[in-house]
C-alpha cells in the first residue's frame, strides 16, 4: 500500500510539474507579446514627440523628390516617344505607298491580260478581213484595199505602243517597291541599334524597345507584301515575254498579209492595164 501511495504521489507531482511548465511557457509568451507591444508603443510615442513642423518638412522633401523624378522621366521619355511617333508615321506612309503600288501592279497586270485578249480578237478580225479581201472581186477599188491594209497596220502599231507603255510602268513601279523595301530595312536596323544600347540599363528605353519590336512585327507584313510584289514582278516579266512574242507574231503576220495584198493589187493593176491596152 505504501508503494502504491508513493507512485500515486509521484504521478501527481509529475502532473503538477507539467502544468507548471505549460503555465511558465504561456507566461513567457505573454511577456514576449507585451514586450513587442511596448516597443511599438514606445516608437509611436517617439513619433508623437517629433515636432509637427519636422514631419511636414519631411513630407515636403519627399514630394519634391517625387516631382523631380517625374520631371526627369518626362524629359527622358519625350524625345523617345517623339522618335517612335515619327518612325510610326514614316512606316505607315511607306506601308500605304507600298500597298498602292501593289494595287497598281495588279491593275497593270490585269490590263496586260486584257490587251492580250484584245490582241487575239484583233488577230481574228485581221484574218476575217483578209478572207473578205480574197473574196472580193478583182475589180474592187484600190482605195478599199489600201484603207483596210493601213487600218490593220495602224491597229498593230497602236497596240504595240500601248503594251510597251504598260511594261515600262510595271518596271518603274517594281523599282520603287524595291527602293522602299531597302529603306525600311535600313531604318529599322539603325533604330534598333540606338534603342537597344539604352534598353540594357534603362527601364524607359526597355519600353521603347518593346514598342519597336512590336512595330517590327507589324512591318514584317510589309516585307511579306514586298515578297509578293517580287512574285508579281516575275509573273510580269513572263507576261512581257508573251506580249513581245505576240507583238512580233502580229507584226510579222501583218507584214506577210500586207505583202500578199500588195502583190494582189499589183497583179490586179497589171490586169487592168492590160485590159485598157487591149481596148485601145
PDB file of C-alpha atoms in Angstrom:
ATOM      1  CA  UNK A   1       0.000   0.000   0.000  1.00  0.00           C
ATOM      2  CA  UNK A   2       2.847   2.312   0.768  1.00  0.00           C
ATOM      3  CA  UNK A   3       4.380   1.656  -2.648  1.00  0.00           C
ATOM      4  CA  UNK A   4       1.063   2.379  -4.358  1.00  0.00           C
ATOM      5  CA  UNK A   5       0.670   5.614  -2.447  1.00  0.00           C
ATOM      6  CA  UNK A   6       4.198   6.612  -3.410  1.00  0.00           C
ATOM      7  CA  UNK A   7       3.520   6.006  -7.108  1.00  0.00           C
ATOM      8  CA  UNK A   8       0.297   7.971  -6.924  1.00  0.00           C
ATOM      9  CA  UNK A   9       2.043  10.849  -5.219  1.00  0.00           C
ATOM     10  CA  UNK A  10       4.825  10.759  -7.812  1.00  0.00           C
ATOM     11  CA  UNK A  11       2.319  10.861 -10.701  1.00  0.00           C
ATOM     12  CA  UNK A  12       0.543  13.750  -9.061  1.00  0.00           C
ATOM     13  CA  UNK A  13       3.778  15.655  -8.651  1.00  0.00           C
ATOM     14  CA  UNK A  14       4.727  14.981 -12.314  1.00  0.00           C
ATOM     15  CA  UNK A  15       1.349  16.188 -13.477  1.00  0.00           C
ATOM     16  CA  UNK A  16       1.657  19.315 -11.415  1.00  0.00           C
ATOM     17  CA  UNK A  17       5.158  19.818 -12.841  1.00  0.00           C
ATOM     18  CA  UNK A  18       3.863  19.554 -16.411  1.00  0.00           C
ATOM     19  CA  UNK A  19       1.109  22.012 -15.619  1.00  0.00           C
ATOM     20  CA  UNK A  20       3.649  24.415 -14.167  1.00  0.00           C
ATOM     21  CA  UNK A  21       5.817  24.067 -17.298  1.00  0.00           C
ATOM     22  CA  UNK A  22       2.831  24.842 -19.505  1.00  0.00           C
ATOM     23  CA  UNK A  23       1.909  27.836 -17.371  1.00  0.00           C
ATOM     24  CA  UNK A  24       5.524  29.026 -17.481  1.00  0.00           C
ATOM     25  CA  UNK A  25       5.608  28.722 -21.286  1.00  0.00           C
ATOM     26  CA  UNK A  26       2.342  30.589 -21.553  1.00  0.00           C
ATOM     27  CA  UNK A  27       3.603  33.296 -19.241  1.00  0.00           C
ATOM     28  CA  UNK A  28       6.827  33.575 -21.260  1.00  0.00           C
ATOM     29  CA  UNK A  29       4.841  34.049 -24.490  1.00  0.00           C
ATOM     30  CA  UNK A  30       2.698  36.684 -22.819  1.00  0.00           C
ATOM     31  CA  UNK A  31       5.813  38.510 -21.675  1.00  0.00           C
ATOM     32  CA  UNK A  32       7.258  38.440 -25.227  1.00  0.00           C
ATOM     33  CA  UNK A  33       3.998  39.772 -26.661  1.00  0.00           C
ATOM     34  CA  UNK A  34       3.869  42.512 -24.049  1.00  0.00           C
ATOM     35  CA  UNK A  35       7.443  43.490 -24.861  1.00  0.00           C
ATOM     36  CA  UNK A  36       6.666  43.753 -28.593  1.00  0.00           C
ATOM     37  CA  UNK A  37       3.560  45.788 -27.865  1.00  0.00           C
ATOM     38  CA  UNK A  38       5.548  48.011 -25.553  1.00  0.00           C
ATOM     39  CA  UNK A  39       8.218  48.509 -28.237  1.00  0.00           C
ATOM     40  CA  UNK A  40       5.594  49.586 -30.767  1.00  0.00           C
ATOM     41  CA  UNK A  41       4.069  51.947 -28.254  1.00  0.00           C
ATOM     42  CA  UNK A  42       7.477  53.408 -27.472  1.00  0.00           C
ATOM     43  CA  UNK A  43       8.152  54.066 -31.197  1.00  0.00           C
ATOM     44  CA  UNK A  44       4.706  55.599 -31.546  1.00  0.00           C
ATOM     45  CA  UNK A  45       5.330  57.847 -28.568  1.00  0.00           C
ATOM     46  CA  UNK A  46       8.685  58.800 -30.082  1.00  0.00           C
ATOM     47  CA  UNK A  47       6.948  59.898 -33.280  1.00  0.00           C
ATOM     48  CA  UNK A  48       4.415  61.825 -31.281  1.00  0.00           C
ATOM     49  CA  UNK A  49       7.243  63.635 -29.568  1.00  0.00           C
ATOM     50  CA  UNK A  50       8.618  64.727 -33.001  1.00  0.00           C
ATOM     51  CA  UNK A  51       7.543  68.294 -33.801  1.00  0.00           C
ATOM     52  CA  UNK A  52       4.810  68.606 -36.429  1.00  0.00           C
ATOM     53  CA  UNK A  53       6.924  71.063 -38.431  1.00  0.00           C
ATOM     54  CA  UNK A  54       9.640  68.431 -38.893  1.00  0.00           C
ATOM     55  CA  UNK A  55       7.098  65.899 -40.155  1.00  0.00           C
ATOM     56  CA  UNK A  56       5.683  68.418 -42.600  1.00  0.00           C
ATOM     57  CA  UNK A  57       9.199  69.244 -43.800  1.00  0.00           C
ATOM     58  CA  UNK A  58       9.957  65.552 -44.349  1.00  0.00           C
ATOM     59  CA  UNK A  59       6.747  65.147 -46.360  1.00  0.00           C
ATOM     60  CA  UNK A  60       7.586  68.233 -48.433  1.00  0.00           C
ATOM     61  CA  UNK A  61      11.074  66.863 -49.134  1.00  0.00           C
ATOM     62  CA  UNK A  62       9.640  63.563 -50.351  1.00  0.00           C
ATOM     63  CA  UNK A  63       7.152  65.390 -52.562  1.00  0.00           C
ATOM     64  CA  UNK A  64       9.972  67.442 -54.103  1.00  0.00           C
ATOM     65  CA  UNK A  65      11.968  64.286 -54.788  1.00  0.00           C
ATOM     66  CA  UNK A  66       8.937  62.690 -56.437  1.00  0.00           C
ATOM     67  CA  UNK A  67       8.326  65.775 -58.578  1.00  0.00           C
ATOM     68  CA  UNK A  68      11.999  65.820 -59.610  1.00  0.00           C
ATOM     69  CA  UNK A  69      11.861  62.154 -60.609  1.00  0.00           C
ATOM     70  CA  UNK A  70       8.696  62.767 -62.613  1.00  0.00           C
ATOM     71  CA  UNK A  71      10.325  65.725 -64.359  1.00  0.00           C
ATOM     72  CA  UNK A  72      13.438  63.709 -65.206  1.00  0.00           C
ATOM     73  CA  UNK A  73      11.289  60.869 -66.521  1.00  0.00           C
ATOM     74  CA  UNK A  74       9.294  63.303 -68.666  1.00  0.00           C
ATOM     75  CA  UNK A  75      12.469  64.806 -70.141  1.00  0.00           C
ATOM     76  CA  UNK A  76      13.824  61.349 -70.916  1.00  0.00           C
ATOM     77  CA  UNK A  77      10.560  59.987 -72.265  1.00  0.00           C
ATOM     78  CA  UNK A  78       9.561  62.901 -74.511  1.00  0.00           C
ATOM     79  CA  UNK A  79      12.305  62.548 -77.175  1.00  0.00           C
ATOM     80  CA  UNK A  80      11.954  58.767 -77.254  1.00  0.00           C
ATOM     81  CA  UNK A  81       8.183  58.991 -77.637  1.00  0.00           C
ATOM     82  CA  UNK A  82       8.574  61.628 -80.354  1.00  0.00           C
ATOM     83  CA  UNK A  83      11.083  59.432 -82.185  1.00  0.00           C
ATOM     84  CA  UNK A  84       8.774  56.429 -82.008  1.00  0.00           C
ATOM     85  CA  UNK A  85       5.827  58.510 -83.254  1.00  0.00           C
ATOM     86  CA  UNK A  86       7.948  59.806 -86.130  1.00  0.00           C
ATOM     87  CA  UNK A  87       9.028  56.305 -87.111  1.00  0.00           C
ATOM     88  CA  UNK A  88       5.463  55.036 -86.861  1.00  0.00           C
ATOM     89  CA  UNK A  89       4.249  57.828 -89.149  1.00  0.00           C
ATOM     90  CA  UNK A  90       7.064  57.188 -91.637  1.00  0.00           C
ATOM     91  CA  UNK A  91       6.469  53.444 -91.680  1.00  0.00           C
ATOM     92  CA  UNK A  92       2.719  53.937 -92.049  1.00  0.00           C
ATOM     93  CA  UNK A  93       3.302  56.221 -95.019  1.00  0.00           C
ATOM     94  CA  UNK A  94       5.659  53.702 -96.613  1.00  0.00           C
ATOM     95  CA  UNK A  95       3.211  50.888 -95.975  1.00  0.00           C
ATOM     96  CA  UNK A  96       0.433  52.855 -97.662  1.00  0.00           C
ATOM     97  CA  UNK A  97       2.674  53.672-100.634  1.00  0.00           C
ATOM     98  CA  UNK A  98       3.671  50.027-100.975  1.00  0.00           C
ATOM     99  CA  UNK A  99       0.025  48.928-100.845  1.00  0.00           C
ATOM    100  CA  UNK A 100      -0.858  51.488-103.524  1.00  0.00           C
ATOM    101  CA  UNK A 101       1.990  50.285-105.719  1.00  0.00           C
ATOM    102  CA  UNK A 102       0.920  46.675-105.266  1.00  0.00           C
ATOM    103  CA  UNK A 103      -2.605  47.613-106.339  1.00  0.00           C
ATOM    104  CA  UNK A 104      -1.135  49.446-109.324  1.00  0.00           C
ATOM    105  CA  UNK A 105       0.910  46.380-110.321  1.00  0.00           C
ATOM    106  CA  UNK A 106      -2.183  44.197-110.114  1.00  0.00           C
ATOM    107  CA  UNK A 107      -4.149  46.678-112.213  1.00  0.00           C
ATOM    108  CA  UNK A 108      -1.386  46.795-114.820  1.00  0.00           C
ATOM    109  CA  UNK A 109      -1.216  43.021-114.874  1.00  0.00           C
ATOM    110  CA  UNK A 110      -4.962  42.839-115.477  1.00  0.00           C
ATOM    111  CA  UNK A 111      -4.599  45.423-118.233  1.00  0.00           C
ATOM    112  CA  UNK A 112      -1.848  43.385-119.910  1.00  0.00           C
ATOM    113  CA  UNK A 113      -4.093  40.339-119.771  1.00  0.00           C
ATOM    114  CA  UNK A 114      -6.945  42.338-121.297  1.00  0.00           C
ATOM    115  CA  UNK A 115      -4.645  43.578-124.050  1.00  0.00           C
ATOM    116  CA  UNK A 116      -3.621  40.006-124.774  1.00  0.00           C
ATOM    117  CA  UNK A 117      -7.264  39.072-125.205  1.00  0.00           C
ATOM    118  CA  UNK A 118      -7.771  42.139-127.368  1.00  0.00           C
ATOM    119  CA  UNK A 119      -4.764  41.169-129.481  1.00  0.00           C
ATOM    120  CA  UNK A 120      -6.232  37.721-130.038  1.00  0.00           C
ATOM    121  CA  UNK A 121      -9.515  39.320-131.046  1.00  0.00           C
ATOM    122  CA  UNK A 122      -7.694  41.580-133.495  1.00  0.00           C
ATOM    123  CA  UNK A 123      -5.952  38.537-134.937  1.00  0.00           C
ATOM    124  CA  UNK A 124      -9.355  37.062-135.645  1.00  0.00           C
ATOM    125  CA  UNK A 125     -10.536  40.360-137.126  1.00  0.00           C
ATOM    126  CA  UNK A 126      -7.433  40.565-139.300  1.00  0.00           C
ATOM    127  CA  UNK A 127      -7.966  37.017-140.522  1.00  0.00           C
ATOM    128  CA  UNK A 128     -11.598  37.784-141.294  1.00  0.00           C
ATOM    129  CA  UNK A 129     -10.681  40.941-143.201  1.00  0.00           C
ATOM    130  CA  UNK A 130      -8.044  39.028-145.121  1.00  0.00           C
ATOM    131  CA  UNK A 131     -10.633  36.449-146.046  1.00  0.00           C
ATOM    132  CA  UNK A 132     -13.034  39.186-147.163  1.00  0.00           C
ATOM    133  CA  UNK A 133     -10.297  40.783-149.266  1.00  0.00           C
ATOM    134  CA  UNK A 134      -9.603  37.494-151.013  1.00  0.00           C
ATOM    135  CA  UNK A 135     -13.307  37.014-151.720  1.00  0.00           C
ATOM    136  CA  UNK A 136     -13.770  40.490-153.158  1.00  0.00           C
ATOM    137  CA  UNK A 137     -13.774  40.841-156.939  1.00  0.00           C
ATOM    138  CA  UNK A 138     -10.516  41.848-158.587  1.00  0.00           C
ATOM    139  CA  UNK A 139     -12.159  44.965-159.890  1.00  0.00           C
ATOM    140  CA  UNK A 140     -12.679  46.329-156.377  1.00  0.00           C
ATOM    141  CA  UNK A 141     -11.415  49.886-155.923  1.00  0.00           C
ATOM    142  CA  UNK A 142      -7.787  50.165-154.952  1.00  0.00           C
ATOM    143  CA  UNK A 143      -8.636  52.668-152.195  1.00  0.00           C
ATOM    144  CA  UNK A 144     -10.627  49.992-150.337  1.00  0.00           C
ATOM    145  CA  UNK A 145      -7.621  47.652-150.289  1.00  0.00           C
ATOM    146  CA  UNK A 146      -5.292  50.403-149.195  1.00  0.00           C
ATOM    147  CA  UNK A 147      -7.627  51.609-146.426  1.00  0.00           C
ATOM    148  CA  UNK A 148      -8.091  48.151-144.951  1.00  0.00           C
ATOM    149  CA  UNK A 149      -4.366  47.409-145.028  1.00  0.00           C
ATOM    150  CA  UNK A 150      -3.498  50.742-143.393  1.00  0.00           C
ATOM    151  CA  UNK A 151      -6.140  50.183-140.683  1.00  0.00           C
ATOM    152  CA  UNK A 152      -4.600  46.827-139.845  1.00  0.00           C
ATOM    153  CA  UNK A 153      -1.086  48.266-139.667  1.00  0.00           C
ATOM    154  CA  UNK A 154      -2.305  51.208-137.560  1.00  0.00           C
ATOM    155  CA  UNK A 155      -4.043  48.931-135.057  1.00  0.00           C
ATOM    156  CA  UNK A 156      -0.993  46.697-134.703  1.00  0.00           C
ATOM    157  CA  UNK A 157       1.335  49.655-134.120  1.00  0.00           C
ATOM    158  CA  UNK A 158      -1.057  51.254-131.643  1.00  0.00           C
ATOM    159  CA  UNK A 159      -1.362  48.045-129.669  1.00  0.00           C
ATOM    160  CA  UNK A 160       2.411  47.562-129.587  1.00  0.00           C
ATOM    161  CA  UNK A 161       2.876  51.126-128.270  1.00  0.00           C
ATOM    162  CA  UNK A 162       0.269  50.560-125.528  1.00  0.00           C
ATOM    163  CA  UNK A 163       1.909  47.312-124.445  1.00  0.00           C
ATOM    164  CA  UNK A 164       5.323  48.998-124.326  1.00  0.00           C
ATOM    165  CA  UNK A 165       3.954  51.790-122.130  1.00  0.00           C
ATOM    166  CA  UNK A 166       2.357  49.341-119.695  1.00  0.00           C
ATOM    167  CA  UNK A 167       5.542  47.304-119.390  1.00  0.00           C
ATOM    168  CA  UNK A 168       7.552  50.481-118.721  1.00  0.00           C
ATOM    169  CA  UNK A 169       5.073  51.444-115.967  1.00  0.00           C
ATOM    170  CA  UNK A 170       5.397  47.991-114.395  1.00  0.00           C
ATOM    171  CA  UNK A 171       9.187  48.228-114.343  1.00  0.00           C
ATOM    172  CA  UNK A 172       9.032  51.695-112.749  1.00  0.00           C
ATOM    173  CA  UNK A 173       6.609  50.526-110.041  1.00  0.00           C
ATOM    174  CA  UNK A 174       8.765  47.498-109.218  1.00  0.00           C
ATOM    175  CA  UNK A 175      11.831  49.733-108.949  1.00  0.00           C
ATOM    176  CA  UNK A 176      10.006  51.954-106.439  1.00  0.00           C
ATOM    177  CA  UNK A 177       8.924  48.915-104.409  1.00  0.00           C
ATOM    178  CA  UNK A 178      12.498  47.634-104.175  1.00  0.00           C
ATOM    179  CA  UNK A 179      13.768  51.065-103.072  1.00  0.00           C
ATOM    180  CA  UNK A 180      11.084  51.369-100.347  1.00  0.00           C
ATOM    181  CA  UNK A 181      11.851  47.878 -99.025  1.00  0.00           C
ATOM    182  CA  UNK A 182      15.595  48.586 -98.744  1.00  0.00           C
ATOM    183  CA  UNK A 183      14.962  51.905 -96.974  1.00  0.00           C
ATOM    184  CA  UNK A 184      12.604  50.203 -94.500  1.00  0.00           C
ATOM    185  CA  UNK A 185      15.197  47.589 -93.540  1.00  0.00           C
ATOM    186  CA  UNK A 186      17.965  50.173 -93.054  1.00  0.00           C
ATOM    187  CA  UNK A 187      15.741  52.427 -90.914  1.00  0.00           C
ATOM    188  CA  UNK A 188      14.737  49.581 -88.613  1.00  0.00           C
ATOM    189  CA  UNK A 189      18.338  48.361 -88.197  1.00  0.00           C
ATOM    190  CA  UNK A 190      19.533  51.854 -87.246  1.00  0.00           C
ATOM    191  CA  UNK A 191      16.673  52.467 -84.771  1.00  0.00           C
ATOM    192  CA  UNK A 192      17.088  49.017 -83.231  1.00  0.00           C
ATOM    193  CA  UNK A 193      20.784  49.633 -82.580  1.00  0.00           C
ATOM    194  CA  UNK A 194      20.200  53.067 -80.995  1.00  0.00           C
ATOM    195  CA  UNK A 195      17.425  51.998 -78.616  1.00  0.00           C
ATOM    196  CA  UNK A 196      18.918  48.594 -77.699  1.00  0.00           C
ATOM    197  CA  UNK A 197      22.045  50.198 -76.205  1.00  0.00           C
ATOM    198  CA  UNK A 198      19.923  52.189 -73.721  1.00  0.00           C
ATOM    199  CA  UNK A 199      17.402  49.383 -73.140  1.00  0.00           C
ATOM    200  CA  UNK A 200      20.062  47.299 -71.366  1.00  0.00           C
ATOM    201  CA  UNK A 201      20.304  49.772 -68.477  1.00  0.00           C
ATOM    202  CA  UNK A 202      17.218  51.996 -68.672  1.00  0.00           C
ATOM    203  CA  UNK A 203      13.608  50.976 -67.955  1.00  0.00           C
ATOM    204  CA  UNK A 204      12.120  53.631 -70.227  1.00  0.00           C
ATOM    205  CA  UNK A 205      14.293  52.506 -73.115  1.00  0.00           C
ATOM    206  CA  UNK A 206      13.168  48.934 -72.485  1.00  0.00           C
ATOM    207  CA  UNK A 207       9.571  50.038 -73.051  1.00  0.00           C
ATOM    208  CA  UNK A 208      10.620  51.844 -76.220  1.00  0.00           C
ATOM    209  CA  UNK A 209      12.470  48.756 -77.416  1.00  0.00           C
ATOM    210  CA  UNK A 210       9.381  46.612 -76.822  1.00  0.00           C
ATOM    211  CA  UNK A 211       7.338  49.109 -78.836  1.00  0.00           C
ATOM    212  CA  UNK A 212       9.927  48.970 -81.612  1.00  0.00           C
ATOM    213  CA  UNK A 213       9.791  45.168 -81.601  1.00  0.00           C
ATOM    214  CA  UNK A 214       6.012  45.333 -81.972  1.00  0.00           C
ATOM    215  CA  UNK A 215       6.442  47.768 -84.856  1.00  0.00           C
ATOM    216  CA  UNK A 216       8.932  45.402 -86.495  1.00  0.00           C
ATOM    217  CA  UNK A 217       6.485  42.535 -86.226  1.00  0.00           C
ATOM    218  CA  UNK A 218       3.788  44.658 -87.864  1.00  0.00           C
ATOM    219  CA  UNK A 219       6.149  45.830 -90.579  1.00  0.00           C
ATOM    220  CA  UNK A 220       7.057  42.214 -91.264  1.00  0.00           C
ATOM    221  CA  UNK A 221       3.779  42.108 -93.126  1.00  0.00           C
ATOM    222  CA  UNK A 222       5.075  44.889 -95.338  1.00  0.00           C
ATOM    223  CA  UNK A 223       8.159  42.829 -96.171  1.00  0.00           C
ATOM    224  CA  UNK A 224       5.864  39.925 -97.000  1.00  0.00           C
ATOM    225  CA  UNK A 225       3.943  42.218 -99.332  1.00  0.00           C
ATOM    226  CA  UNK A 226       7.215  43.182-100.978  1.00  0.00           C
ATOM    227  CA  UNK A 227       7.980  39.491-101.482  1.00  0.00           C
ATOM    228  CA  UNK A 228       4.594  39.062-103.098  1.00  0.00           C
ATOM    229  CA  UNK A 229       5.415  42.023-105.310  1.00  0.00           C
ATOM    230  CA  UNK A 230       8.576  40.222-106.385  1.00  0.00           C
ATOM    231  CA  UNK A 231       6.427  37.269-107.385  1.00  0.00           C
ATOM    232  CA  UNK A 232       4.198  39.637-109.325  1.00  0.00           C
ATOM    233  CA  UNK A 233       7.308  41.071-110.957  1.00  0.00           C
ATOM    234  CA  UNK A 234       8.387  37.611-112.125  1.00  0.00           C
ATOM    235  CA  UNK A 235       4.927  36.973-113.495  1.00  0.00           C
ATOM    236  CA  UNK A 236       5.058  40.387-115.154  1.00  0.00           C
ATOM    237  CA  UNK A 237       8.327  39.518-116.866  1.00  0.00           C
ATOM    238  CA  UNK A 238       6.744  36.305-118.125  1.00  0.00           C
ATOM    239  CA  UNK A 239       3.837  38.325-119.445  1.00  0.00           C
ATOM    240  CA  UNK A 240       6.276  40.711-121.064  1.00  0.00           C
ATOM    241  CA  UNK A 241       7.863  37.819-122.938  1.00  0.00           C
ATOM    242  CA  UNK A 242       4.458  36.619-124.043  1.00  0.00           C
ATOM    243  CA  UNK A 243       3.431  40.100-125.122  1.00  0.00           C
ATOM    244  CA  UNK A 244       6.662  40.643-127.057  1.00  0.00           C
ATOM    245  CA  UNK A 245       6.210  37.310-128.768  1.00  0.00           C
ATOM    246  CA  UNK A 246       2.589  38.157-129.507  1.00  0.00           C
ATOM    247  CA  UNK A 247       3.520  41.576-130.883  1.00  0.00           C
ATOM    248  CA  UNK A 248       6.272  40.105-133.045  1.00  0.00           C
ATOM    249  CA  UNK A 249       3.917  37.450-134.354  1.00  0.00           C
ATOM    250  CA  UNK A 250       1.248  40.040-135.094  1.00  0.00           C
ATOM    251  CA  UNK A 251       3.633  42.387-136.867  1.00  0.00           C
ATOM    252  CA  UNK A 252       5.232  39.569-138.817  1.00  0.00           C
ATOM    253  CA  UNK A 253       1.872  38.162-139.838  1.00  0.00           C
ATOM    254  CA  UNK A 254       0.614  41.609-140.737  1.00  0.00           C
ATOM    255  CA  UNK A 255       3.649  42.252-142.934  1.00  0.00           C
ATOM    256  CA  UNK A 256       3.179  38.943-144.708  1.00  0.00           C
ATOM    257  CA  UNK A 257      -0.502  39.648-145.295  1.00  0.00           C
ATOM    258  CA  UNK A 258       0.216  43.196-146.421  1.00  0.00           C
ATOM    259  CA  UNK A 259       2.864  41.944-148.826  1.00  0.00           C
ATOM    260  CA  UNK A 260       0.412  39.421-150.239  1.00  0.00           C
ATOM    261  CA  UNK A 261      -2.262  42.114-150.584  1.00  0.00           C
ATOM    262  CA  UNK A 262       0.164  44.445-152.342  1.00  0.00           C
ATOM    263  CA  UNK A 263       1.107  41.660-154.703  1.00  0.00           C
ATOM    264  CA  UNK A 264      -2.563  41.072-155.456  1.00  0.00           C
ATOM    265  CA  UNK A 265      -3.012  44.795-156.069  1.00  0.00           C
ATOM    266  CA  UNK A 266      -0.086  44.808-158.444  1.00  0.00           C
ATOM    267  CA  UNK A 267      -1.487  41.855-160.307  1.00  0.00           C
ATOM    268  CA  UNK A 268      -4.920  43.486-160.431  1.00  0.00           C
ATOM    269  CA  UNK A 269      -3.413  46.731-161.708  1.00  0.00           C
ATOM    270  CA  UNK A 270      -1.430  44.863-164.318  1.00  0.00           C
ATOM    271  CA  UNK A 271      -4.589  43.104-165.446  1.00  0.00           C
ATOM    272  CA  UNK A 272      -6.454  46.413-165.629  1.00  0.00           C
ATOM    273  CA  UNK A 273      -3.635  47.973-167.635  1.00  0.00           C
ATOM    274  CA  UNK A 274      -3.663  45.012-169.983  1.00  0.00           C
ATOM    275  CA  UNK A 275      -7.434  45.310-170.451  1.00  0.00           C
ATOM    276  CA  UNK A 276      -7.114  49.054-171.022  1.00  0.00           C
ATOM    277  CA  UNK A 277      -4.379  48.495-173.636  1.00  0.00           C
ATOM    278  CA  UNK A 278      -6.421  45.854-175.409  1.00  0.00           C
ATOM    279  CA  UNK A 279      -9.474  48.122-175.537  1.00  0.00           C
ATOM    280  CA  UNK A 280      -7.408  50.810-177.205  1.00  0.00           C
TER     281      UNK A 280
END
